[in-house]
């Protein structure tokens, strides 16, 4: 696998591939790669000839007091996982490559898409995400970029931004990859103590409880949310950050009953570690 650093290098490499008539796919990451990221790579490889993975812990999307400093970083390990997964290029820019002296531009998606849910708990987070993803996409110029469904709101924000800026890139989504006990894979799972780790299954149990009620015909948000809340509250170490049932496209809360595809989204703190997960509830017509 080839490793490149600067915007100019990755753009030149991607353009050289395109001149050969190959399709370029892109997986943006913050490193600390796990099976979830590798599933994104597999999706790209099934659809493109060349795969680029970026590894960059983006300071702009972390708030004060968040885990930017302790976020796991191991480029050699990530690079060998990419090698094993058949990635063609790892792009590992430095902060100075992406945010040179005097950098003063931000990309901001407005409204509930970026201010609800995680945007409420992490002010400025999606501004940081949109800004870096715009830069990454403009540098790699991929045909397809793939993101994980676990970060459903991130997907909604990026889709909006890509449409609004007419970025010539398809945004594709891959399903959430889970541990055998249901916990969604996340680089932040590494922060959990053994006791927190065993209780962290409450997110998936809550989503499953609500999905089962939904499958049985329940369409009232308070009952669906109540079933999820009960599972979360059965874990004494879990502190609910938010629990919401929102329209899957607009992220506006579902009222008064669920009649269009909806996203049941949860964020839970275990100590300082914040985990998120979601389930799509789609009424068939
Ligand atoms: O999902 C992530 O890892 C990050 O938010 C992303 C998309 C790489 C932007 O920094």
PDB file of C-alpha atoms and ligand atoms in Angstrom:
ATOM      1  CA  UNK A   1       0.000   0.000   0.000  1.00  0.00           C
ATOM      2  CA  UNK A   2       1.254   3.422  -0.917  1.00  0.00           C
ATOM      3  CA  UNK A   3       1.323   6.135   1.778  1.00  0.00           C
ATOM      4  CA  UNK A   4       0.978   9.767   0.789  1.00  0.00           C
ATOM      5  CA  UNK A   5       0.892  12.906   2.898  1.00  0.00           C
ATOM      6  CA  UNK A   6      -0.089  16.084   1.147  1.00  0.00           C
ATOM      7  CA  UNK A   7      -3.212  17.253  -0.696  1.00  0.00           C
ATOM      8  CA  UNK A   8      -1.167  17.700  -3.880  1.00  0.00           C
ATOM      9  CA  UNK A   9       0.198  14.138  -3.712  1.00  0.00           C
ATOM     10  CA  UNK A  10      -3.162  12.412  -3.230  1.00  0.00           C
ATOM     11  CA  UNK A  11      -4.820  14.564  -5.889  1.00  0.00           C
ATOM     12  CA  UNK A  12      -2.049  13.790  -8.395  1.00  0.00           C
ATOM     13  CA  UNK A  13      -2.284  10.060  -7.636  1.00  0.00           C
ATOM     14  CA  UNK A  14      -6.078   9.971  -7.915  1.00  0.00           C
ATOM     15  CA  UNK A  15      -6.006  11.956 -11.162  1.00  0.00           C
ATOM     16  CA  UNK A  16      -3.384   9.614 -12.615  1.00  0.00           C
ATOM     17  CA  UNK A  17      -5.686   6.669 -11.883  1.00  0.00           C
ATOM     18  CA  UNK A  18      -8.625   8.450 -13.473  1.00  0.00           C
ATOM     19  CA  UNK A  19      -6.620   9.209 -16.586  1.00  0.00           C
ATOM     20  CA  UNK A  20      -6.206   5.427 -16.913  1.00  0.00           C
ATOM     21  CA  UNK A  21     -10.002   5.176 -16.882  1.00  0.00           C
ATOM     22  CA  UNK A  22     -10.284   3.560 -13.426  1.00  0.00           C
ATOM     23  CA  UNK A  23     -12.937   4.335 -10.808  1.00  0.00           C
ATOM     24  CA  UNK A  24     -11.631   5.680  -7.520  1.00  0.00           C
ATOM     25  CA  UNK A  25     -13.385   4.922  -4.215  1.00  0.00           C
ATOM     26  CA  UNK A  26     -12.664   6.611  -0.908  1.00  0.00           C
ATOM     27  CA  UNK A  27     -13.055   5.734   2.779  1.00  0.00           C
ATOM     28  CA  UNK A  28     -12.370   8.717   5.070  1.00  0.00           C
ATOM     29  CA  UNK A  29     -11.391   7.644   8.609  1.00  0.00           C
ATOM     30  CA  UNK A  30      -9.765   8.904  11.780  1.00  0.00           C
ATOM     31  CA  UNK A  31      -7.664   5.741  12.000  1.00  0.00           C
ATOM     32  CA  UNK A  32      -7.840   3.210  14.866  1.00  0.00           C
ATOM     33  CA  UNK A  33      -9.260   0.985  12.163  1.00  0.00           C
ATOM     34  CA  UNK A  34     -11.558  -1.910  13.014  1.00  0.00           C
ATOM     35  CA  UNK A  35     -13.767  -4.369  11.158  1.00  0.00           C
ATOM     36  CA  UNK A  36     -16.349  -1.602  10.593  1.00  0.00           C
ATOM     37  CA  UNK A  37     -13.832   0.408   8.561  1.00  0.00           C
ATOM     38  CA  UNK A  38     -12.741  -2.730   6.708  1.00  0.00           C
ATOM     39  CA  UNK A  39     -16.359  -3.360   5.712  1.00  0.00           C
ATOM     40  CA  UNK A  40     -16.374   0.141   4.152  1.00  0.00           C
ATOM     41  CA  UNK A  41     -13.199  -0.783   2.259  1.00  0.00           C
ATOM     42  CA  UNK A  42     -14.842  -3.981   0.991  1.00  0.00           C
ATOM     43  CA  UNK A  43     -17.846  -1.998  -0.251  1.00  0.00           C
ATOM     44  CA  UNK A  44     -15.568   0.427  -2.102  1.00  0.00           C
ATOM     45  CA  UNK A  45     -13.547  -2.423  -3.596  1.00  0.00           C
ATOM     46  CA  UNK A  46     -16.699  -4.102  -4.888  1.00  0.00           C
ATOM     47  CA  UNK A  47     -17.563  -0.928  -6.770  1.00  0.00           C
ATOM     48  CA  UNK A  48     -14.272   0.697  -7.743  1.00  0.00           C
ATOM     49  CA  UNK A  49     -10.879  -0.183  -9.199  1.00  0.00           C
ATOM     50  CA  UNK A  50      -8.806   1.843  -6.754  1.00  0.00           C
ATOM     51  CA  UNK A  51      -9.322   2.420  -3.033  1.00  0.00           C
ATOM     52  CA  UNK A  52      -8.039   5.352  -1.001  1.00  0.00           C
ATOM     53  CA  UNK A  53      -8.288   5.421   2.810  1.00  0.00           C
ATOM     54  CA  UNK A  54      -7.557   8.674   4.624  1.00  0.00           C
ATOM     55  CA  UNK A  55      -6.379   8.639   8.214  1.00  0.00           C
ATOM     56  CA  UNK A  56      -6.672  11.970   9.978  1.00  0.00           C
ATOM     57  CA  UNK A  57      -7.821  12.750  13.515  1.00  0.00           C
ATOM     58  CA  UNK A  58      -9.576  15.986  12.671  1.00  0.00           C
ATOM     59  CA  UNK A  59      -9.129  18.567  15.445  1.00  0.00           C
ATOM     60  CA  UNK A  60     -12.005  20.691  14.093  1.00  0.00           C
ATOM     61  CA  UNK A  61     -14.658  18.133  15.010  1.00  0.00           C
ATOM     62  CA  UNK A  62     -13.661  17.732  18.667  1.00  0.00           C
ATOM     63  CA  UNK A  63     -15.029  20.112  21.293  1.00  0.00           C
ATOM     64  CA  UNK A  64     -13.094  21.411  24.304  1.00  0.00           C
ATOM     65  CA  UNK A  65     -12.774  18.624  26.889  1.00  0.00           C
ATOM     66  CA  UNK A  66     -13.482  15.889  24.308  1.00  0.00           C
ATOM     67  CA  UNK A  67     -11.099  13.033  23.511  1.00  0.00           C
ATOM     68  CA  UNK A  68      -8.937  14.599  20.767  1.00  0.00           C
ATOM     69  CA  UNK A  69      -5.706  14.133  22.756  1.00  0.00           C
ATOM     70  CA  UNK A  70      -6.384  10.562  23.844  1.00  0.00           C
ATOM     71  CA  UNK A  71      -7.991   9.396  20.561  1.00  0.00           C
ATOM     72  CA  UNK A  72      -6.109   6.181  19.628  1.00  0.00           C
ATOM     73  CA  UNK A  73      -3.410   6.713  16.967  1.00  0.00           C
ATOM     74  CA  UNK A  74      -1.343   3.888  15.426  1.00  0.00           C
ATOM     75  CA  UNK A  75      -0.480   4.579  11.802  1.00  0.00           C
ATOM     76  CA  UNK A  76       1.695   1.475  11.348  1.00  0.00           C
ATOM     77  CA  UNK A  77      -1.103  -0.824  12.517  1.00  0.00           C
ATOM     78  CA  UNK A  78      -3.694   0.998  10.389  1.00  0.00           C
ATOM     79  CA  UNK A  79      -1.412   0.840   7.375  1.00  0.00           C
ATOM     80  CA  UNK A  80      -0.942  -2.914   7.677  1.00  0.00           C
ATOM     81  CA  UNK A  81      -4.718  -3.438   8.045  1.00  0.00           C
ATOM     82  CA  UNK A  82      -5.164  -1.395   4.859  1.00  0.00           C
ATOM     83  CA  UNK A  83      -2.492  -3.443   3.126  1.00  0.00           C
ATOM     84  CA  UNK A  84      -4.268  -6.666   4.115  1.00  0.00           C
ATOM     85  CA  UNK A  85      -7.611  -5.290   2.929  1.00  0.00           C
ATOM     86  CA  UNK A  86      -6.283  -4.463  -0.550  1.00  0.00           C
ATOM     87  CA  UNK A  87      -6.266  -0.661  -0.180  1.00  0.00           C
ATOM     88  CA  UNK A  88      -4.204   1.068  -2.893  1.00  0.00           C
ATOM     89  CA  UNK A  89      -3.321   4.271  -1.067  1.00  0.00           C
ATOM     90  CA  UNK A  90      -3.340   5.463   2.533  1.00  0.00           C
ATOM     91  CA  UNK A  91      -3.513   9.221   2.760  1.00  0.00           C
ATOM     92  CA  UNK A  92      -2.273  10.403   6.143  1.00  0.00           C
ATOM     93  CA  UNK A  93      -2.115  14.200   6.028  1.00  0.00           C
ATOM     94  CA  UNK A  94      -0.737  16.293   8.875  1.00  0.00           C
ATOM     95  CA  UNK A  95      -2.837  19.113  10.371  1.00  0.00           C
ATOM     96  CA  UNK A  96      -0.571  21.561   8.500  1.00  0.00           C
ATOM     97  CA  UNK A  97      -1.315  19.781   5.191  1.00  0.00           C
ATOM     98  CA  UNK A  98      -5.067  20.225   5.653  1.00  0.00           C
ATOM     99  CA  UNK A  99      -5.153  23.436   7.679  1.00  0.00           C
ATOM    100  CA  UNK A 100      -2.205  25.536   6.571  1.00  0.00           C
ATOM    101  CA  UNK A 101      -1.315  28.802   8.289  1.00  0.00           C
ATOM    102  CA  UNK A 102      -4.168  31.271   7.869  1.00  0.00           C
ATOM    103  CA  UNK A 103      -6.844  28.635   7.171  1.00  0.00           C
ATOM    104  CA  UNK A 104     -10.148  30.434   7.801  1.00  0.00           C
ATOM    105  CA  UNK A 105     -12.908  28.654   5.884  1.00  0.00           C
ATOM    106  CA  UNK A 106     -15.672  26.462   7.311  1.00  0.00           C
ATOM    107  CA  UNK A 107     -18.467  24.467   5.729  1.00  0.00           C
ATOM    108  CA  UNK A 108     -21.629  24.593   7.796  1.00  0.00           C
ATOM    109  CA  UNK A 109     -24.838  22.685   7.129  1.00  0.00           C
ATOM    110  CA  UNK A 110     -27.620  24.635   8.822  1.00  0.00           C
ATOM    111  CA  UNK A 111     -30.780  23.576  10.645  1.00  0.00           C
ATOM    112  CA  UNK A 112     -31.779  20.465  12.585  1.00  0.00           C
ATOM    113  CA  UNK A 113     -29.684  18.213  10.372  1.00  0.00           C
ATOM    114  CA  UNK A 114     -26.582  19.523  12.115  1.00  0.00           C
ATOM    115  CA  UNK A 115     -27.929  20.993  15.362  1.00  0.00           C
ATOM    116  CA  UNK A 116     -30.165  18.162  16.636  1.00  0.00           C
ATOM    117  CA  UNK A 117     -29.054  14.893  18.299  1.00  0.00           C
ATOM    118  CA  UNK A 118     -25.220  14.763  18.366  1.00  0.00           C
ATOM    119  CA  UNK A 119     -25.122  18.369  17.142  1.00  0.00           C
ATOM    120  CA  UNK A 120     -26.953  19.423  20.327  1.00  0.00           C
ATOM    121  CA  UNK A 121     -24.512  17.566  22.582  1.00  0.00           C
ATOM    122  CA  UNK A 122     -21.411  18.460  20.561  1.00  0.00           C
ATOM    123  CA  UNK A 123     -21.749  22.071  19.341  1.00  0.00           C
ATOM    124  CA  UNK A 124     -19.608  22.684  16.257  1.00  0.00           C
ATOM    125  CA  UNK A 125     -18.987  18.975  15.698  1.00  0.00           C
ATOM    126  CA  UNK A 126     -20.727  18.763  12.322  1.00  0.00           C
ATOM    127  CA  UNK A 127     -19.163  22.012  11.171  1.00  0.00           C
ATOM    128  CA  UNK A 128     -15.802  20.323  11.748  1.00  0.00           C
ATOM    129  CA  UNK A 129     -16.974  17.162  10.000  1.00  0.00           C
ATOM    130  CA  UNK A 130     -18.442  18.989   6.982  1.00  0.00           C
ATOM    131  CA  UNK A 131     -15.348  21.171   6.653  1.00  0.00           C
ATOM    132  CA  UNK A 132     -12.880  18.291   6.699  1.00  0.00           C
ATOM    133  CA  UNK A 133     -14.996  15.989   4.516  1.00  0.00           C
ATOM    134  CA  UNK A 134     -15.368  18.759   1.917  1.00  0.00           C
ATOM    135  CA  UNK A 135     -11.578  19.180   1.910  1.00  0.00           C
ATOM    136  CA  UNK A 136     -10.970  15.429   1.714  1.00  0.00           C
ATOM    137  CA  UNK A 137     -13.438  14.967  -1.155  1.00  0.00           C
ATOM    138  CA  UNK A 138     -12.009  17.923  -3.071  1.00  0.00           C
ATOM    139  CA  UNK A 139      -8.513  16.474  -2.720  1.00  0.00           C
ATOM    140  CA  UNK A 140      -9.260  12.830  -3.590  1.00  0.00           C
ATOM    141  CA  UNK A 141     -11.986  13.579  -6.170  1.00  0.00           C
ATOM    142  CA  UNK A 142     -13.419  10.066  -5.733  1.00  0.00           C
ATOM    143  CA  UNK A 143     -16.269   8.579  -7.747  1.00  0.00           C
ATOM    144  CA  UNK A 144     -17.705   7.107  -4.542  1.00  0.00           C
ATOM    145  CA  UNK A 145     -17.111   7.866  -0.855  1.00  0.00           C
ATOM    146  CA  UNK A 146     -18.373   5.439   1.774  1.00  0.00           C
ATOM    147  CA  UNK A 147     -19.527   6.161   5.335  1.00  0.00           C
ATOM    148  CA  UNK A 148     -20.937   3.930   8.077  1.00  0.00           C
ATOM    149  CA  UNK A 149     -24.604   3.831   9.056  1.00  0.00           C
ATOM    150  CA  UNK A 150     -23.601   3.925  12.745  1.00  0.00           C
ATOM    151  CA  UNK A 151     -22.977   7.653  12.242  1.00  0.00           C
ATOM    152  CA  UNK A 152     -26.391   8.190  10.657  1.00  0.00           C
ATOM    153  CA  UNK A 153     -26.479  11.918  11.358  1.00  0.00           C
ATOM    154  CA  UNK A 154     -23.011  12.351   9.872  1.00  0.00           C
ATOM    155  CA  UNK A 155     -24.297  10.629   6.739  1.00  0.00           C
ATOM    156  CA  UNK A 156     -27.314  12.978   6.582  1.00  0.00           C
ATOM    157  CA  UNK A 157     -25.090  16.052   7.004  1.00  0.00           C
ATOM    158  CA  UNK A 158     -22.578  14.880   4.386  1.00  0.00           C
ATOM    159  CA  UNK A 159     -25.293  13.972   1.893  1.00  0.00           C
ATOM    160  CA  UNK A 160     -26.818  17.443   2.318  1.00  0.00           C
ATOM    161  CA  UNK A 161     -23.449  19.135   1.896  1.00  0.00           C
ATOM    162  CA  UNK A 162     -22.530  17.056  -1.167  1.00  0.00           C
ATOM    163  CA  UNK A 163     -25.880  17.842  -2.786  1.00  0.00           C
ATOM    164  CA  UNK A 164     -25.782  21.549  -1.892  1.00  0.00           C
ATOM    165  CA  UNK A 165     -22.222  21.998  -3.176  1.00  0.00           C
ATOM    166  CA  UNK A 166     -22.900  19.725  -6.183  1.00  0.00           C
ATOM    167  CA  UNK A 167     -19.836  17.642  -5.349  1.00  0.00           C
ATOM    168  CA  UNK A 168     -19.383  15.154  -8.192  1.00  0.00           C
ATOM    169  CA  UNK A 169     -19.170  12.178  -5.866  1.00  0.00           C
ATOM    170  CA  UNK A 170     -21.650   9.501  -4.838  1.00  0.00           C
ATOM    171  CA  UNK A 171     -22.124   9.159  -1.066  1.00  0.00           C
ATOM    172  CA  UNK A 172     -22.650   5.489  -0.201  1.00  0.00           C
ATOM    173  CA  UNK A 173     -23.521   3.989   3.177  1.00  0.00           C
ATOM    174  CA  UNK A 174     -22.526   0.620   4.653  1.00  0.00           C
ATOM    175  CA  UNK A 175     -24.415  -1.178   7.442  1.00  0.00           C
ATOM    176  CA  UNK A 176     -23.205  -1.025  11.057  1.00  0.00           C
ATOM    177  CA  UNK A 177     -20.829  -3.841  11.997  1.00  0.00           C
ATOM    178  CA  UNK A 178     -21.371  -5.294  15.483  1.00  0.00           C
ATOM    179  CA  UNK A 179     -19.612  -7.421  18.084  1.00  0.00           C
ATOM    180  CA  UNK A 180     -21.232 -10.829  18.618  1.00  0.00           C
ATOM    181  CA  UNK A 181     -23.195  -9.403  21.600  1.00  0.00           C
ATOM    182  CA  UNK A 182     -24.579  -6.547  19.481  1.00  0.00           C
ATOM    183  CA  UNK A 183     -22.317  -3.637  20.480  1.00  0.00           C
ATOM    184  CA  UNK A 184     -21.650  -1.492  17.401  1.00  0.00           C
ATOM    185  CA  UNK A 185     -17.940  -1.362  16.549  1.00  0.00           C
ATOM    186  CA  UNK A 186     -16.362   1.963  17.419  1.00  0.00           C
ATOM    187  CA  UNK A 187     -12.814   3.082  18.085  1.00  0.00           C
ATOM    188  CA  UNK A 188     -14.170   4.544  21.345  1.00  0.00           C
ATOM    189  CA  UNK A 189     -15.165   1.091  22.656  1.00  0.00           C
ATOM    190  CA  UNK A 190     -11.481   0.801  23.626  1.00  0.00           C
ATOM    191  CA  UNK A 191     -12.077   3.375  26.392  1.00  0.00           C
ATOM    192  CA  UNK A 192     -14.661   1.212  28.201  1.00  0.00           C
ATOM    193  CA  UNK A 193     -13.818  -0.562  31.474  1.00  0.00           C
ATOM    194  CA  UNK A 194     -14.777  -4.264  31.588  1.00  0.00           C
ATOM    195  CA  UNK A 195     -17.939  -3.422  33.585  1.00  0.00           C
ATOM    196  CA  UNK A 196     -18.924  -0.655  31.154  1.00  0.00           C
ATOM    197  CA  UNK A 197     -18.187  -2.894  28.193  1.00  0.00           C
ATOM    198  CA  UNK A 198     -20.532  -5.585  29.460  1.00  0.00           C
ATOM    199  CA  UNK A 199     -23.329  -3.051  30.060  1.00  0.00           C
ATOM    200  CA  UNK A 200     -22.777  -1.297  26.716  1.00  0.00           C
ATOM    201  CA  UNK A 201     -24.990  -3.916  25.057  1.00  0.00           C
ATOM    202  CA  UNK A 202     -27.935  -1.882  26.410  1.00  0.00           C
ATOM    203  CA  UNK A 203     -27.873   0.353  23.294  1.00  0.00           C
ATOM    204  CA  UNK A 204     -28.551  -2.524  20.917  1.00  0.00           C
ATOM    205  CA  UNK A 205     -30.988  -4.135  23.368  1.00  0.00           C
ATOM    206  CA  UNK A 206     -32.927  -0.862  23.531  1.00  0.00           C
ATOM    207  CA  UNK A 207     -33.008  -0.511  19.750  1.00  0.00           C
ATOM    208  CA  UNK A 208     -34.094  -4.150  19.410  1.00  0.00           C
ATOM    209  CA  UNK A 209     -36.880  -3.741  21.981  1.00  0.00           C
ATOM    210  CA  UNK A 210     -38.282  -0.761  20.083  1.00  0.00           C
ATOM    211  CA  UNK A 211     -37.837  -2.494  16.708  1.00  0.00           C
ATOM    212  CA  UNK A 212     -39.762  -5.527  17.997  1.00  0.00           C
ATOM    213  CA  UNK A 213     -42.646  -3.309  19.154  1.00  0.00           C
ATOM    214  CA  UNK A 214     -42.560  -1.544  15.796  1.00  0.00           C
ATOM    215  CA  UNK A 215     -42.642  -4.882  13.949  1.00  0.00           C
ATOM    216  CA  UNK A 216     -45.698  -5.801  16.017  1.00  0.00           C
ATOM    217  CA  UNK A 217     -47.466  -2.683  14.709  1.00  0.00           C
ATOM    218  CA  UNK A 218     -46.719  -0.020  17.330  1.00  0.00           C
ATOM    219  CA  UNK A 219     -46.426   3.426  15.688  1.00  0.00           C
ATOM    220  CA  UNK A 220     -46.589   5.808  18.660  1.00  0.00           C
ATOM    221  CA  UNK A 221     -43.258   7.476  19.410  1.00  0.00           C
ATOM    222  CA  UNK A 222     -43.766   7.457  23.203  1.00  0.00           C
ATOM    223  CA  UNK A 223     -44.207   3.680  23.314  1.00  0.00           C
ATOM    224  CA  UNK A 224     -41.302   3.004  20.957  1.00  0.00           C
ATOM    225  CA  UNK A 225     -39.062   5.401  22.892  1.00  0.00           C
ATOM    226  CA  UNK A 226     -40.290   3.963  26.207  1.00  0.00           C
ATOM    227  CA  UNK A 227     -39.256   0.441  25.225  1.00  0.00           C
ATOM    228  CA  UNK A 228     -35.791   1.648  24.279  1.00  0.00           C
ATOM    229  CA  UNK A 229     -35.435   3.777  27.419  1.00  0.00           C
ATOM    230  CA  UNK A 230     -36.321   0.834  29.673  1.00  0.00           C
ATOM    231  CA  UNK A 231     -33.429  -1.216  28.274  1.00  0.00           C
ATOM    232  CA  UNK A 232     -30.997   1.703  28.622  1.00  0.00           C
ATOM    233  CA  UNK A 233     -32.116   2.375  32.183  1.00  0.00           C
ATOM    234  CA  UNK A 234     -31.602  -1.255  33.139  1.00  0.00           C
ATOM    235  CA  UNK A 235     -27.844  -0.617  32.881  1.00  0.00           C
ATOM    236  CA  UNK A 236     -26.765   1.305  35.998  1.00  0.00           C
ATOM    237  CA  UNK A 237     -23.533   2.597  34.426  1.00  0.00           C
ATOM    238  CA  UNK A 238     -25.337   4.074  31.391  1.00  0.00           C
ATOM    239  CA  UNK A 239     -26.283   7.778  31.385  1.00  0.00           C
ATOM    240  CA  UNK A 240     -28.577   8.672  28.504  1.00  0.00           C
ATOM    241  CA  UNK A 241     -27.364  11.692  26.508  1.00  0.00           C
ATOM    242  CA  UNK A 242     -30.283  11.569  24.077  1.00  0.00           C
ATOM    243  CA  UNK A 243     -32.879   9.158  22.839  1.00  0.00           C
ATOM    244  CA  UNK A 244     -34.919  10.314  19.851  1.00  0.00           C
ATOM    245  CA  UNK A 245     -37.211   9.118  17.136  1.00  0.00           C
ATOM    246  CA  UNK A 246     -36.757  11.373  14.112  1.00  0.00           C
ATOM    247  CA  UNK A 247     -37.667  11.501  10.445  1.00  0.00           C
ATOM    248  CA  UNK A 248     -34.880   9.607   8.682  1.00  0.00           C
ATOM    249  CA  UNK A 249     -34.395  12.316   6.044  1.00  0.00           C
ATOM    250  CA  UNK A 250     -34.871  15.571   7.972  1.00  0.00           C
ATOM    251  CA  UNK A 251     -34.019  14.439  11.546  1.00  0.00           C
ATOM    252  CA  UNK A 252     -37.098  16.327  12.801  1.00  0.00           C
ATOM    253  CA  UNK A 253     -38.867  14.464  15.667  1.00  0.00           C
ATOM    254  CA  UNK A 254     -41.668  12.119  14.580  1.00  0.00           C
ATOM    255  CA  UNK A 255     -45.093  13.505  15.566  1.00  0.00           C
ATOM    256  CA  UNK A 256     -47.748  12.253  16.326  1.00  0.00           C
ATOM    257  CA  UNK A 257     -47.338   8.792  14.800  1.00  0.00           C
ATOM    258  CA  UNK A 258     -44.728   7.130  12.666  1.00  0.00           C
ATOM    259  CA  UNK A 259     -45.808   6.979   9.026  1.00  0.00           C
ATOM    260  CA  UNK A 260     -42.517   7.526   7.156  1.00  0.00           C
ATOM    261  CA  UNK A 261     -39.079   5.970   7.559  1.00  0.00           C
ATOM    262  CA  UNK A 262     -37.735   7.032  10.935  1.00  0.00           C
ATOM    263  CA  UNK A 263     -34.452   6.806  12.738  1.00  0.00           C
ATOM    264  CA  UNK A 264     -34.362   5.720  16.363  1.00  0.00           C
ATOM    265  CA  UNK A 265     -31.123   7.260  17.588  1.00  0.00           C
ATOM    266  CA  UNK A 266     -29.409   6.897  20.959  1.00  0.00           C
ATOM    267  CA  UNK A 267     -26.343   8.362  22.616  1.00  0.00           C
ATOM    268  CA  UNK A 268     -25.242   7.075  25.998  1.00  0.00           C
ATOM    269  CA  UNK A 269     -22.371   8.017  28.299  1.00  0.00           C
ATOM    270  CA  UNK A 270     -20.389   5.399  30.179  1.00  0.00           C
ATOM    271  CA  UNK A 271     -18.199   7.584  32.361  1.00  0.00           C
ATOM    272  CA  UNK A 272     -16.597  10.022  29.900  1.00  0.00           C
ATOM    273  CA  UNK A 273     -17.083   7.678  26.957  1.00  0.00           C
ATOM    274  CA  UNK A 274     -19.994   8.497  24.705  1.00  0.00           C
ATOM    275  CA  UNK A 275     -21.428   5.743  22.500  1.00  0.00           C
ATOM    276  CA  UNK A 276     -24.017   6.131  19.744  1.00  0.00           C
ATOM    277  CA  UNK A 277     -26.170   3.709  17.810  1.00  0.00           C
ATOM    278  CA  UNK A 278     -29.354   3.760  15.749  1.00  0.00           C
ATOM    279  CA  UNK A 279     -32.006   1.677  14.032  1.00  0.00           C
ATOM    280  CA  UNK A 280     -34.087   2.476  10.993  1.00  0.00           C
ATOM    281  CA  UNK A 281     -37.830   1.896  11.416  1.00  0.00           C
ATOM    282  CA  UNK A 282     -39.482   1.800   7.984  1.00  0.00           C
ATOM    283  CA  UNK A 283     -43.235   1.338   7.702  1.00  0.00           C
ATOM    284  CA  UNK A 284     -43.947  -0.544   4.491  1.00  0.00           C
ATOM    285  CA  UNK A 285     -46.558   1.152   2.378  1.00  0.00           C
TER     286      UNK A 285
HETATM  287  O1  LIG B   1     -16.482   9.161  10.805  1.00  0.00           O
HETATM  288  C1  LIG B   1     -15.313   9.590  10.954  1.00  0.00           C
HETATM  289  O2  LIG B   1     -14.371   8.856  11.281  1.00  0.00           O
HETATM  290  C2  LIG B   1     -15.024  11.072  10.790  1.00  0.00           C
HETATM  291  O3  LIG B   1     -16.075  11.840  11.268  1.00  0.00           O
HETATM  292  C3  LIG B   1     -14.672  11.457   9.352  1.00  0.00           C
HETATM  293  C4  LIG B   1     -15.831  11.211   8.403  1.00  0.00           C
HETATM  294  C5  LIG B   1     -13.456  10.678   8.901  1.00  0.00           C
HETATM  295  C6  LIG B   1     -14.327  12.957   9.287  1.00  0.00           C
HETATM  296  O4  LIG B   1     -13.244  13.258  10.110  1.00  0.00           O
END
